[in-house]
Amino acid sequence: MDIEQQIKALREELRAHNYAYYTQDQSTISDFEFDKKLEQLQALEAANPEFYDPNSPTVRVGGEVTKNFETVVHEFRMYSLDNSYSKQDLLEWEQRLKRIVDEDIQYTCELKYDGASISLRYEDGAFAKAVTRGDGTQGDDVTNNVRTIKSVPLKLKGRDWPQKFEIRGEIVLPWDGFKKMNEDRAAQGLELYRNPRNTASGSLKLQDSTEVAKRPLECLLYQLAGTNLPIQNQYAGLELARKWGFKVPTASRLVNSMEEVLEFIEQWDKKRHELPYETDGVVIKVNSLQQQEELGFTAKAPRWAMAYKFAAEQVSTRLKSITFQVGRTGAITPVANLEPVEISGTTVKRASLHNADQIEKLDIRIGDEVYVEKGGEIIPKIVAVDLAKRPEDSVPAAYIEECPECHTALVRKEGEALHYCPNEQSCPPQVKGRIQHFISRKAMDVDGIGSETVDQLVEAGLINNYADLYDLKVEDVLPLERMAQKSAENMINGIEASKLVPFERVLFALGIRYVGETVAKKLARKYKSMQALMQMPEVNEASLFEQTHPGTQQKLEELAAIPEIGTRIAESVVAFISDENNRHLISRLQESGLQFSLSPEQLEGQTDQLAGKTFVISGVFEMSRADLKKMIENNGGKVGSSISSKTDYLIRGEKMGPSKLTKAEKLGIPMISEQEFLAML
Ligand code: AMP
Ligand code: ZN
């Protein structure tokens, strides 16, 4: 056997032992024998560097050091999941599904693994890249570290994998390994790790992969992503991934009804304590990929999947005090300061109290022994008071009447849960908060300024609002503490560069209450320019006498009529644009050269041809459903999810559901084919 063959044979053999041990939990060789063969391979590779392979079993021991984790844009977005907490929630979800899909639905039930999400990329059957979830659209390249995790296959088994695909999963630290790591820490007199999840995600960001290799991490996979996957449903995807050598937990089940989903949940709510790693719930996925496509995504999560969270752990502790925080919109949030207590492995010192009603409803008093729960939210909440332990001299908690920051009397609008500080112009957290929101990543994304710099700039009296940013010069900011020439230049350049940010993000950055990213996009599409958005409709003379602000009522109606806008948002927008101060800020920003209208590229391909028309699409089409939807929306039409009397056209594809057909016929909705639709444009 020549050297190359010898190296290849050793790699194959070690790979097979690794797979048996780490993925199938079987031992096919003694540790001693394994180490001997690994050393032999290491020696051969060192002597013959021309046969280097980044995916050789020898790389499992690490060695690569990553100083900066590079940012990678996900080709397929990594979504979050919607949460449910009860049988009722799941039944309601099923109702929502049935409104869109009118065939029988099968579900895949999986455990929800509690670790760090990861996306693995494979090319030509070899491990190519590992990226963290990050914010869902982009994450960090942690390839060198993930390569050391033994259950991540570096070469796939079989041959039937697509040339390029991704697989998603969770990197977890099983309890056993976590305990061992902590025993070591204790022996060295070091502080213990708090919980397996944080330790797992922390491990992915270690610079030295040799350290990562020592940690007993595991990679559990649950989802294939790619354009040409050889599967029709989720469950088949799991089976195929397992065949290719991935560690796919065997707890998953394919079921035919929500009844069976509930059985699965009940069974695992008990059995989960026997698992080698932590799980905080079950993930239920619509099995058919075609149905998944039909259901699509909301802004943050797929409509076809749902996480069910097992009941959260509750503990009791003492409420020491209540403090009140002022947000960027002036909203006041009460926060409970607690006697520190452990819940599910983390120390909790603060809990959210939501609003005055919540405090009153639960009659929460300072000094009370309260029950704290950590559910789906990141911030734990107080769920009840232990009345038996209430001190005799306790009095109901008083809600503040003045803003804790600027002492302005608080207001609470009819029907709203939150109190607000109305001093928008000079209440410090509001002033700072609005500017911080303005420069934030999803808004103007100004490089070179962080929240602390904003605090500094405001405190030094250099800026009072976001329009002031554009008047800043390097000389103005240089005197600030810890400000060097270079960082001052970066900051001014960053501000300058933000002038190119597209209109919809500028609109979001303005910080109009209730106008989030999605609403800002809708408004930008609808009005196409700030000028059009701010334009008050013409009013007749009679109504001029009735109104203090002519046209506002019409503007309100105009806005509220836009799908998914509604009166609450409309009122907030009108209040914002009719405020003199805001109009002045906007005109200053306009003079500074920010984008206040859609660019020609954004307008391209957009028409009003389908304005006011609602389409429902059902079945399979030549073009992808996503493209079809985009086409409708770009031409001003709306895509409805279910047929009603408001539907104007049903675009009918192949294999369309029978009940949609009947419903459309009953309501007399015109049905058109894909070609007929295209002809409309
Ligand atoms: P959340 O972070 O609460 O929005 O939940 C979404 C996350 O659950 C995903 O990003 C995954 O990392 C994780 N997850 C764990 N197990 C699964 C599973 N079986 N299917 C899908 N996602 C899962
Ligand atoms: Zn205030």
XYZ file of C-alpha atoms and ligand atoms in Angstrom:
705
model
C 0.000 0.000 0.000
C 1.443 3.427 -0.862
C 1.479 6.284 1.635
C -1.599 8.001 0.249
C -3.669 4.832 0.390
C -2.431 4.128 3.877
C -3.467 7.602 5.053
C -6.865 7.255 3.406
C -7.476 3.834 4.922
C -6.603 5.064 8.407
C -8.890 8.054 8.017
C -11.749 5.806 6.920
C -11.223 3.459 9.821
C -11.034 6.201 12.445
C -14.056 7.897 10.942
C -16.062 4.698 11.288
C -15.050 4.272 14.947
C -15.897 7.906 15.669
C -19.300 7.552 14.068
C -20.106 4.399 16.021
C -18.999 5.945 19.290
C -20.312 9.513 19.117
C -23.357 9.162 16.913
C -24.577 5.662 17.651
C -23.341 5.280 21.216
C -21.498 2.034 20.437
C -17.906 1.201 21.118
C -16.050 -0.559 18.298
C -12.459 -0.157 19.495
C -10.653 0.375 22.785
C -9.603 3.931 23.637
C -6.012 2.801 23.689
C -6.158 1.291 20.201
C -7.967 4.352 18.887
C -5.365 6.745 20.240
C -2.566 4.634 18.790
C -4.098 4.724 15.319
C -4.775 8.422 15.587
C -1.134 9.076 16.484
C -0.045 6.945 13.562
C -2.218 9.009 11.228
C -0.944 12.261 12.727
C 2.636 11.171 12.123
C 1.917 10.154 8.517
C 0.127 13.423 7.799
C 2.951 15.465 9.321
C 5.514 13.677 7.175
C 3.403 13.941 4.005
C 1.745 17.375 4.040
C 0.729 17.027 0.391
C -2.125 14.768 1.480
C -3.616 17.374 3.830
C -7.376 17.164 4.296
C -9.223 19.748 6.417
C -11.716 17.021 7.290
C -9.317 14.335 8.473
C -10.191 12.800 11.877
C -6.974 14.327 13.217
C -8.506 17.808 13.079
C -10.896 16.777 15.853
C -8.270 17.612 18.430
C -8.323 21.252 17.383
C -5.384 23.547 16.975
C -6.853 26.347 14.876
C -7.152 29.685 16.648
C -9.861 32.155 15.618
C -9.213 35.740 16.673
C -12.243 37.297 15.040
C -15.300 35.298 14.103
C -16.277 36.409 10.643
C -19.874 37.409 9.959
C -21.672 35.207 7.453
C -25.031 35.984 5.870
C -27.366 32.976 6.028
C -28.471 31.815 2.640
C -31.671 30.562 4.254
C -32.807 32.628 7.175
C -32.703 30.971 10.603
C -36.101 31.696 12.019
C -37.234 31.680 15.578
C -40.262 29.631 16.680
C -43.641 30.684 17.982
C -44.336 29.417 21.454
C -47.339 27.707 22.966
C -47.947 26.757 26.552
C -51.210 24.819 26.603
C -53.427 22.377 24.792
C -55.693 25.313 24.025
C -52.845 27.187 22.276
C -52.156 24.148 20.110
C -55.775 23.663 19.163
C -55.977 27.298 18.139
C -52.842 26.877 16.070
C -54.461 23.905 14.347
C -57.487 26.069 13.564
C -55.226 28.655 11.968
C -53.507 25.954 9.917
C -56.802 24.524 8.718
C -57.905 27.914 7.491
C -54.979 27.925 5.068
C -54.425 24.244 4.302
C -57.516 22.295 3.569
C -56.167 18.790 3.463
C -55.338 16.473 6.325
C -52.215 17.540 8.171
C -49.564 15.197 9.517
C -47.145 16.481 12.142
C -43.583 15.644 13.076
C -43.020 15.903 16.821
C -39.470 16.531 17.989
C -37.896 17.448 21.268
C -36.757 21.034 21.668
C -33.081 20.821 22.504
C -31.804 23.599 24.690
C -28.389 24.700 23.472
C -26.940 26.938 20.792
C -28.447 26.840 17.298
C -26.112 26.112 14.458
C -26.242 25.804 10.708
C -23.813 23.378 9.074
C -22.983 23.676 5.409
C -21.889 20.662 3.341
C -20.369 20.727 -0.105
C -19.651 17.584 -2.123
C -20.374 15.477 0.943
C -17.800 17.242 3.112
C -18.234 19.577 6.052
C -17.616 23.120 4.783
C -18.842 25.695 7.283
C -20.621 26.178 10.582
C -22.442 29.407 11.373
C -24.268 30.453 14.537
C -27.824 31.723 14.318
C -26.859 35.289 15.224
C -29.832 37.505 14.496
C -31.312 34.993 12.060
C -30.095 36.736 8.912
C -26.401 36.595 9.747
C -24.268 34.765 12.256
C -20.660 34.037 13.161
C -18.408 31.611 11.353
C -17.441 29.069 14.021
C -16.221 26.383 11.604
C -12.903 25.673 13.326
C -14.567 25.087 16.648
C -17.451 22.995 15.359
C -15.060 20.738 13.461
C -13.835 19.431 16.814
C -17.292 18.233 17.857
C -17.142 14.502 17.298
C -20.779 13.956 16.336
C -20.490 16.442 13.453
C -19.685 14.275 10.407
C -16.775 15.681 8.427
C -17.483 13.327 5.501
C -20.985 12.122 4.784
C -22.003 8.502 4.335
C -23.793 7.339 1.194
C -23.898 9.192 -2.117
C -27.402 10.596 -2.463
C -26.778 13.981 -0.820
C -27.214 17.188 -2.816
C -23.978 18.790 -3.962
C -24.642 21.708 -1.602
C -27.005 21.920 1.354
C -27.318 23.088 4.932
C -28.510 21.314 8.002
C -29.702 22.987 11.164
C -29.371 21.770 14.672
C -28.460 22.515 18.209
C -25.117 22.216 19.944
C -25.756 20.931 23.427
C -23.721 20.010 26.441
C -25.129 16.838 28.037
C -25.604 16.889 31.817
C -22.838 14.361 32.443
C -20.201 16.340 30.614
C -21.406 19.558 32.210
C -21.056 18.070 35.674
C -17.559 16.786 34.901
C -16.511 20.206 33.643
C -17.777 21.747 36.862
C -15.978 19.179 39.000
C -12.765 20.216 37.272
C -13.573 23.872 37.845
C -14.270 23.237 41.520
C -10.994 21.324 41.867
C -9.164 24.324 40.460
C -11.027 26.697 42.753
C -12.727 28.395 39.807
C -16.241 29.749 39.603
C -18.719 27.136 38.370
C -20.548 27.298 35.041
C -24.192 28.238 35.534
C -25.995 26.021 33.057
C -25.309 23.763 30.078
C -26.906 26.047 27.529
C -24.738 29.098 28.201
C -21.668 26.921 28.461
C -22.442 25.346 25.086
C -22.872 28.677 23.327
C -19.864 30.138 25.120
C -17.760 27.203 23.925
C -18.516 27.995 20.291
C -16.901 31.393 20.707
C -13.662 30.208 22.335
C -10.659 31.354 20.355
C -8.604 28.211 20.791
C -10.271 25.215 19.173
C -8.090 22.854 21.236
C -10.102 24.005 24.249
C -13.361 23.378 22.404
C -12.166 19.882 21.469
C -11.843 19.051 25.174
C -15.442 19.928 25.910
C -17.969 17.097 25.601
C -20.273 18.975 23.203
C -22.773 17.223 20.965
C -24.514 18.333 17.823
C -28.148 17.241 17.426
C -29.676 17.900 14.005
C -33.294 18.576 13.123
C -33.741 20.306 9.762
C -32.376 20.245 6.227
C -32.224 23.470 4.242
C -31.433 23.835 0.560
C -32.935 24.381 -2.850
C -32.985 20.871 -4.250
C -33.627 18.603 -1.308
C -34.638 15.061 -2.271
C -37.495 14.997 0.252
C -41.220 15.768 0.370
C -41.582 16.019 4.120
C -39.845 16.826 7.391
C -39.853 13.297 8.790
C -38.186 11.915 5.663
C -35.597 14.666 6.080
C -34.762 13.423 9.558
C -34.399 9.846 8.347
C -32.238 10.854 5.435
C -29.968 13.004 7.597
C -29.536 10.051 9.931
C -28.559 7.897 6.956
C -25.935 10.435 5.907
C -24.326 10.082 9.335
C -25.835 12.948 11.338
C -26.883 12.568 14.923
C -30.637 12.927 14.762
C -32.328 12.025 18.046
C -34.641 9.065 17.750
C -37.369 10.517 19.951
C -39.032 12.125 16.904
C -42.457 10.809 15.869
C -44.658 11.217 12.837
C -48.296 11.572 13.886
C -51.645 12.035 12.181
C -53.533 14.322 14.508
C -53.294 16.961 17.214
C -54.575 14.304 19.640
C -51.399 12.313 19.037
C -49.284 15.447 19.344
C -50.740 15.952 22.810
C -49.927 12.360 23.715
C -46.331 12.879 22.628
C -46.089 15.989 24.788
C -47.579 14.311 27.814
C -45.234 11.378 27.488
C -42.133 13.576 27.222
C -43.137 15.986 29.948
C -42.407 13.058 32.278
C -39.664 11.252 30.407
C -37.587 14.359 29.678
C -35.907 14.116 33.061
C -34.280 10.851 31.947
C -32.669 12.422 28.886
C -28.898 12.935 28.872
C -29.352 16.616 27.922
C -31.690 19.439 28.690
C -34.918 19.926 26.774
C -37.404 22.695 27.449
C -40.216 21.591 25.214
C -41.420 19.952 22.042
C -41.329 21.321 18.498
C -44.278 20.393 16.308
C -43.857 20.788 12.564
C -46.320 20.382 9.709
C -44.838 17.355 7.988
C -45.510 18.018 4.306
C -43.080 20.473 2.706
C -45.735 21.488 0.234
C -48.082 22.417 3.059
C -45.189 24.199 4.759
C -44.691 26.280 1.668
C -48.352 27.073 1.513
C -48.276 28.234 5.134
C -45.136 30.341 4.824
C -43.601 32.555 7.468
C -44.503 35.504 9.623
C -41.867 38.187 10.130
C -40.178 36.108 12.788
C -41.216 32.472 12.623
C -42.590 29.786 10.318
C -46.370 29.385 10.465
C -45.879 25.649 10.027
C -43.975 25.032 13.246
C -44.750 25.584 16.887
C -42.738 25.146 20.042
C -44.590 23.809 23.042
C -42.878 24.838 26.258
C -43.113 22.550 29.238
C -44.489 24.309 32.306
C -41.824 26.589 33.664
C -40.180 26.112 36.978
C -41.532 28.334 39.755
C -39.760 29.472 42.885
C -40.694 31.841 45.670
C -38.635 34.756 46.919
C -39.035 38.146 48.592
C -39.873 41.341 46.740
C -37.435 43.947 48.030
C -38.522 47.002 46.080
C -40.086 48.259 42.861
C -38.265 50.629 40.533
C -39.664 52.404 37.510
C -37.858 52.648 34.202
C -38.528 55.177 31.453
C -38.220 53.887 27.904
C -37.480 55.725 24.686
C -41.139 56.344 23.993
C -41.688 57.572 27.527
C -43.424 54.350 28.539
C -42.948 53.514 32.202
C -42.185 49.907 33.152
C -42.208 48.791 36.742
C -39.446 46.350 37.655
C -39.404 44.131 40.729
C -36.135 43.854 42.629
C -35.968 40.445 44.232
C -33.959 38.608 46.819
C -31.667 36.692 44.384
C -32.916 33.175 43.671
C -31.980 30.302 41.323
C -34.435 29.293 38.612
C -33.526 26.559 36.098
C -29.854 27.211 36.645
C -29.779 31.010 36.438
C -29.771 33.554 39.234
C -32.736 35.886 39.094
C -32.646 39.302 40.768
C -35.225 41.213 38.789
C -38.626 40.474 37.330
C -41.002 42.312 35.078
C -44.236 43.636 36.594
C -45.646 44.799 33.226
C -47.867 47.704 34.325
C -49.989 49.251 37.058
C -52.967 46.968 36.380
C -50.854 43.890 36.806
C -49.555 45.118 40.177
C -53.071 45.903 41.270
C -54.558 42.672 39.979
C -52.064 40.520 41.834
C -52.028 42.991 44.747
C -48.251 42.798 44.837
C -46.755 44.599 47.851
C -43.209 45.381 48.838
C -42.000 42.815 51.360
C -44.257 40.082 49.935
C -43.105 36.569 49.324
C -43.828 36.174 45.592
C -43.801 33.290 43.107
C -41.462 33.898 40.197
C -41.586 31.977 36.964
C -39.265 31.810 34.035
C -41.413 30.908 31.070
C -40.864 31.619 27.408
C -39.748 35.184 28.099
C -36.183 36.109 28.846
C -37.223 38.263 31.791
C -38.880 36.248 34.532
C -42.238 37.355 35.826
C -44.111 37.389 39.101
C -47.146 35.149 38.860
C -48.618 35.204 42.358
C -48.218 36.333 45.945
C -47.995 33.978 48.924
C -50.645 35.710 51.009
C -50.050 33.495 54.033
C -46.605 35.042 54.379
C -47.668 38.666 53.978
C -46.304 40.951 56.729
C -49.094 42.410 58.892
C -48.132 46.002 58.357
C -48.016 45.740 54.555
C -49.744 48.361 52.432
C -50.704 48.256 48.746
C -47.864 49.296 46.464
C -48.258 52.884 45.318
C -47.739 53.572 41.639
C -45.647 56.638 40.902
C -47.371 59.782 39.659
C -44.297 61.634 38.417
C -41.618 60.640 35.974
C -38.652 59.376 38.010
C -36.261 61.085 35.596
C -37.739 64.518 34.906
C -40.572 64.772 37.457
C -43.258 65.540 34.893
C -46.715 64.264 35.870
C -47.374 60.927 34.143
C -50.318 60.388 31.844
C -52.254 57.298 30.976
C -54.417 57.308 27.894
C -57.874 55.854 27.975
C -57.691 52.124 27.286
C -53.895 51.880 27.488
C -52.085 49.733 29.969
C -48.947 51.813 30.320
C -48.251 55.169 31.906
C -46.213 57.625 29.862
C -44.031 60.579 30.660
C -45.355 63.244 28.261
C -42.173 65.327 28.380
C -40.910 64.062 25.032
C -38.647 67.016 24.342
C -36.490 67.021 27.416
C -36.958 63.864 29.480
C -33.374 62.489 29.333
C -34.058 58.784 28.713
C -36.541 59.699 25.997
C -34.162 62.077 24.297
C -31.298 59.566 24.480
C -33.509 56.598 23.709
C -34.884 58.122 20.527
C -31.391 58.868 19.258
C -30.189 55.394 20.239
C -33.070 53.868 18.352
C -32.323 56.104 15.371
C -28.706 54.945 15.064
C -29.418 51.283 15.859
C -28.557 48.498 13.440
C -32.014 47.901 12.012
C -32.642 51.631 11.687
C -29.891 53.960 10.371
C -27.150 51.512 11.333
C -24.623 54.260 12.117
C -21.152 52.798 12.495
C -18.899 54.446 14.993
C -21.517 55.415 17.582
C -22.716 53.259 20.437
C -25.368 53.885 23.073
C -22.781 55.241 25.473
C -21.534 57.771 22.945
C -25.104 58.984 22.551
C -25.352 59.443 26.325
C -22.095 61.403 26.252
C -23.168 63.583 23.337
C -26.498 64.432 24.963
C -24.959 65.080 28.359
C -22.350 67.359 26.803
C -25.160 69.328 25.191
C -23.870 68.566 21.691
C -27.085 66.995 20.479
C -30.688 67.101 21.595
C -32.312 65.127 18.821
C -31.388 62.974 15.876
C -31.329 65.846 13.417
C -28.486 67.393 15.421
C -26.294 64.375 14.588
C -25.913 65.602 11.037
C -24.490 68.947 12.184
C -21.692 67.355 14.206
C -18.098 67.905 13.163
C -14.936 66.135 14.187
C -13.820 69.175 16.244
C -17.112 69.133 18.179
C -16.722 65.609 19.447
C -12.957 65.502 20.006
C -13.141 67.073 23.485
C -15.347 64.199 24.720
C -13.791 61.834 27.197
C -11.998 58.821 25.640
C -12.483 60.246 22.138
C -9.460 59.936 19.860
C -9.009 61.552 16.450
C -9.576 58.209 14.723
C -12.790 57.361 16.536
C -14.106 60.886 16.063
C -13.507 60.550 12.331
C -15.136 57.138 12.246
C -18.147 58.560 13.945
C -18.581 61.472 11.568
C -17.992 59.183 8.576
C -20.565 56.752 9.948
C -23.125 59.536 10.248
C -22.348 60.687 6.720
C -22.710 57.143 5.341
C -26.134 56.745 6.954
C -27.489 59.284 4.487
C -27.754 56.403 2.008
C -29.998 54.257 4.183
C -33.249 53.562 2.269
C -36.477 55.393 3.015
C -38.271 52.561 4.792
C -35.513 52.327 7.368
C -35.415 56.097 7.804
C -39.130 55.928 8.505
C -38.553 53.191 11.076
C -35.673 55.185 12.593
C -37.897 58.199 13.295
C -39.296 56.245 16.225
C -43.004 56.735 15.631
C -44.794 54.757 18.289
C -46.114 51.394 16.957
C -44.267 51.829 13.658
C -41.921 48.854 13.656
C -39.864 47.577 10.747
C -42.768 45.856 9.007
C -45.201 48.742 9.351
C -42.525 51.176 8.152
C -42.029 49.033 5.063
C -45.764 48.988 4.383
C -46.067 52.741 4.724
C -43.032 53.346 2.527
C -44.460 51.111 -0.190
C -47.855 52.690 0.020
C -46.828 56.355 0.048
C -43.445 56.082 -1.689
C -42.249 59.353 -0.133
C -42.320 61.207 3.168
C -43.954 64.111 1.462
C -46.898 61.976 0.393
C -47.167 60.440 3.832
C -47.229 63.855 5.509
C -49.629 65.399 3.013
C -52.977 66.090 4.646
C -55.952 65.431 2.350
C -57.898 68.359 0.965
C -60.983 69.114 3.006
C -64.135 70.965 2.112
C -64.920 74.271 3.747
C -67.677 73.018 5.991
C -65.386 70.630 7.830
C -62.729 73.314 8.155
C -64.876 74.913 10.837
C -65.421 71.713 12.706
C -61.808 70.716 13.058
C -58.832 72.230 14.745
C -56.474 70.432 12.354
C -58.091 70.298 8.949
C -57.632 66.973 7.234
C -56.519 64.901 10.208
C -59.735 62.925 10.306
C -59.440 62.060 6.621
C -55.779 61.200 7.027
C -56.656 58.887 9.879
C -59.219 57.092 7.766
C -56.846 56.897 4.821
C -54.144 55.290 6.978
C -56.458 52.990 8.854
C -57.766 51.656 5.546
C -54.337 50.267 4.638
C -54.352 46.511 5.279
C -52.811 45.643 8.645
C -52.439 49.245 9.772
C -55.553 49.852 11.863
C -56.612 52.792 14.005
C -54.018 52.505 16.757
C -51.106 52.866 14.333
C -52.978 55.435 12.238
C -53.554 57.645 15.277
C -49.941 57.439 16.278
C -48.716 58.321 12.774
C -51.086 61.272 12.485
C -50.085 62.544 15.923
C -46.437 62.318 14.896
C -46.701 64.033 11.549
C -48.966 66.809 12.782
C -46.558 67.720 15.571
C -44.756 70.975 14.699
C -41.551 69.883 16.343
C -41.448 66.604 14.415
C -42.168 68.350 11.129
C -39.273 70.642 11.817
C -36.937 67.709 12.596
C -37.983 65.938 9.427
C -37.328 68.983 7.284
C -33.876 69.339 8.848
C -33.133 65.685 8.092
C -34.354 66.222 4.575
C -31.980 69.163 4.163
C -29.146 67.002 5.483
C -29.777 64.675 2.557
C -31.400 61.577 4.060
C -33.518 59.339 1.839
C -37.120 60.397 2.127
C -38.507 58.563 -0.855
C -38.185 55.133 -2.427
C -35.257 54.880 -4.819
C -35.838 54.300 -8.543
C -34.639 50.690 -8.083
C -37.198 50.121 -5.346
C -39.910 51.583 -7.508
C -38.932 49.520 -10.497
C -41.294 46.738 -11.342
C -43.882 48.182 -8.973
C -47.238 49.189 -10.320
C -50.714 49.842 -9.011
C -52.337 47.550 -11.540
C -53.693 45.205 -8.892
C -54.489 47.841 -6.267
C -57.444 46.936 -4.092
C -57.529 43.331 -5.325
C -57.153 40.406 -2.993
C -55.832 37.103 -4.303
C -55.754 33.702 -2.707
C -53.323 31.192 -4.152
C -53.732 27.478 -3.772
C -51.913 24.467 -5.156
C -48.636 24.017 -7.014
C -47.441 26.400 -9.734
C -44.786 26.708 -12.425
C -43.109 29.562 -10.575
C -42.535 29.360 -6.843
C -45.326 30.493 -4.565
C -42.989 33.072 -3.072
C -42.390 34.639 -6.486
C -46.079 34.615 -7.237
C -46.813 36.404 -3.977
C -44.109 38.960 -4.615
C -45.495 39.653 -8.045
C -48.953 40.314 -6.649
C -47.613 42.596 -3.942
C -45.270 44.489 -6.243
C -48.238 45.373 -8.363
C -50.248 46.667 -5.454
C -52.377 43.576 -4.808
C -52.892 41.755 -1.560
C -52.445 38.050 -0.838
C -55.106 36.588 1.440
C -54.588 33.333 3.291
C -58.130 32.008 3.109
C -61.127 32.415 0.854
C -63.840 34.811 1.944
C -66.327 37.139 0.309
C -63.472 39.697 0.205
C -61.422 37.531 -2.143
C -61.346 38.870 -5.703
C -59.543 36.018 -7.433
C -58.454 32.530 -6.630
C -55.300 31.594 -8.524
C -55.614 27.939 -9.043
C -52.626 25.646 -9.244
C -52.292 21.926 -9.528
C -53.351 19.643 -6.642
C -55.472 22.340 -5.133
C -57.363 21.452 -1.950
C -60.983 20.336 -2.538
C -62.592 22.431 0.196
C -61.061 25.656 -1.129
C -62.565 24.778 -4.477
C -66.022 24.234 -3.020
C -65.830 27.416 -1.000
C -64.756 29.483 -4.001
C -67.566 28.012 -6.057
C -70.105 28.694 -3.357
C -69.064 32.309 -2.999
C -68.788 32.730 -6.755
C -65.115 33.795 -6.603
C -63.537 33.889 -10.070
C -60.843 31.228 -10.466
C -57.912 31.892 -12.731
C -54.874 29.911 -13.782
C -51.281 31.019 -13.423
C -51.220 32.002 -17.122
C -54.420 33.979 -16.813
C -52.959 35.804 -13.858
C -49.790 36.661 -15.768
C -51.929 37.956 -18.588
C -53.547 40.443 -16.183
C -50.238 42.254 -15.842
P -36.637 30.237 20.338
O -35.158 30.532 20.458
O -37.323 30.060 21.639
O -37.330 31.164 19.376
O -36.737 28.807 19.679
C -36.220 28.591 18.424
C -34.992 27.754 18.545
O -35.267 26.465 19.044
C -34.370 27.475 17.227
O -33.565 28.544 16.793
C -33.540 26.261 17.501
O -32.241 26.644 17.885
C -34.191 25.640 18.723
N -34.600 24.243 18.548
C -34.309 23.255 19.403
N -34.807 22.089 19.000
C -35.421 22.306 17.824
C -36.130 21.473 16.897
N -36.311 20.168 17.110
N -36.630 22.061 15.788
C -36.468 23.392 15.568
N -35.819 24.222 16.396
C -35.299 23.696 17.527
Zn -39.733 62.130 32.081
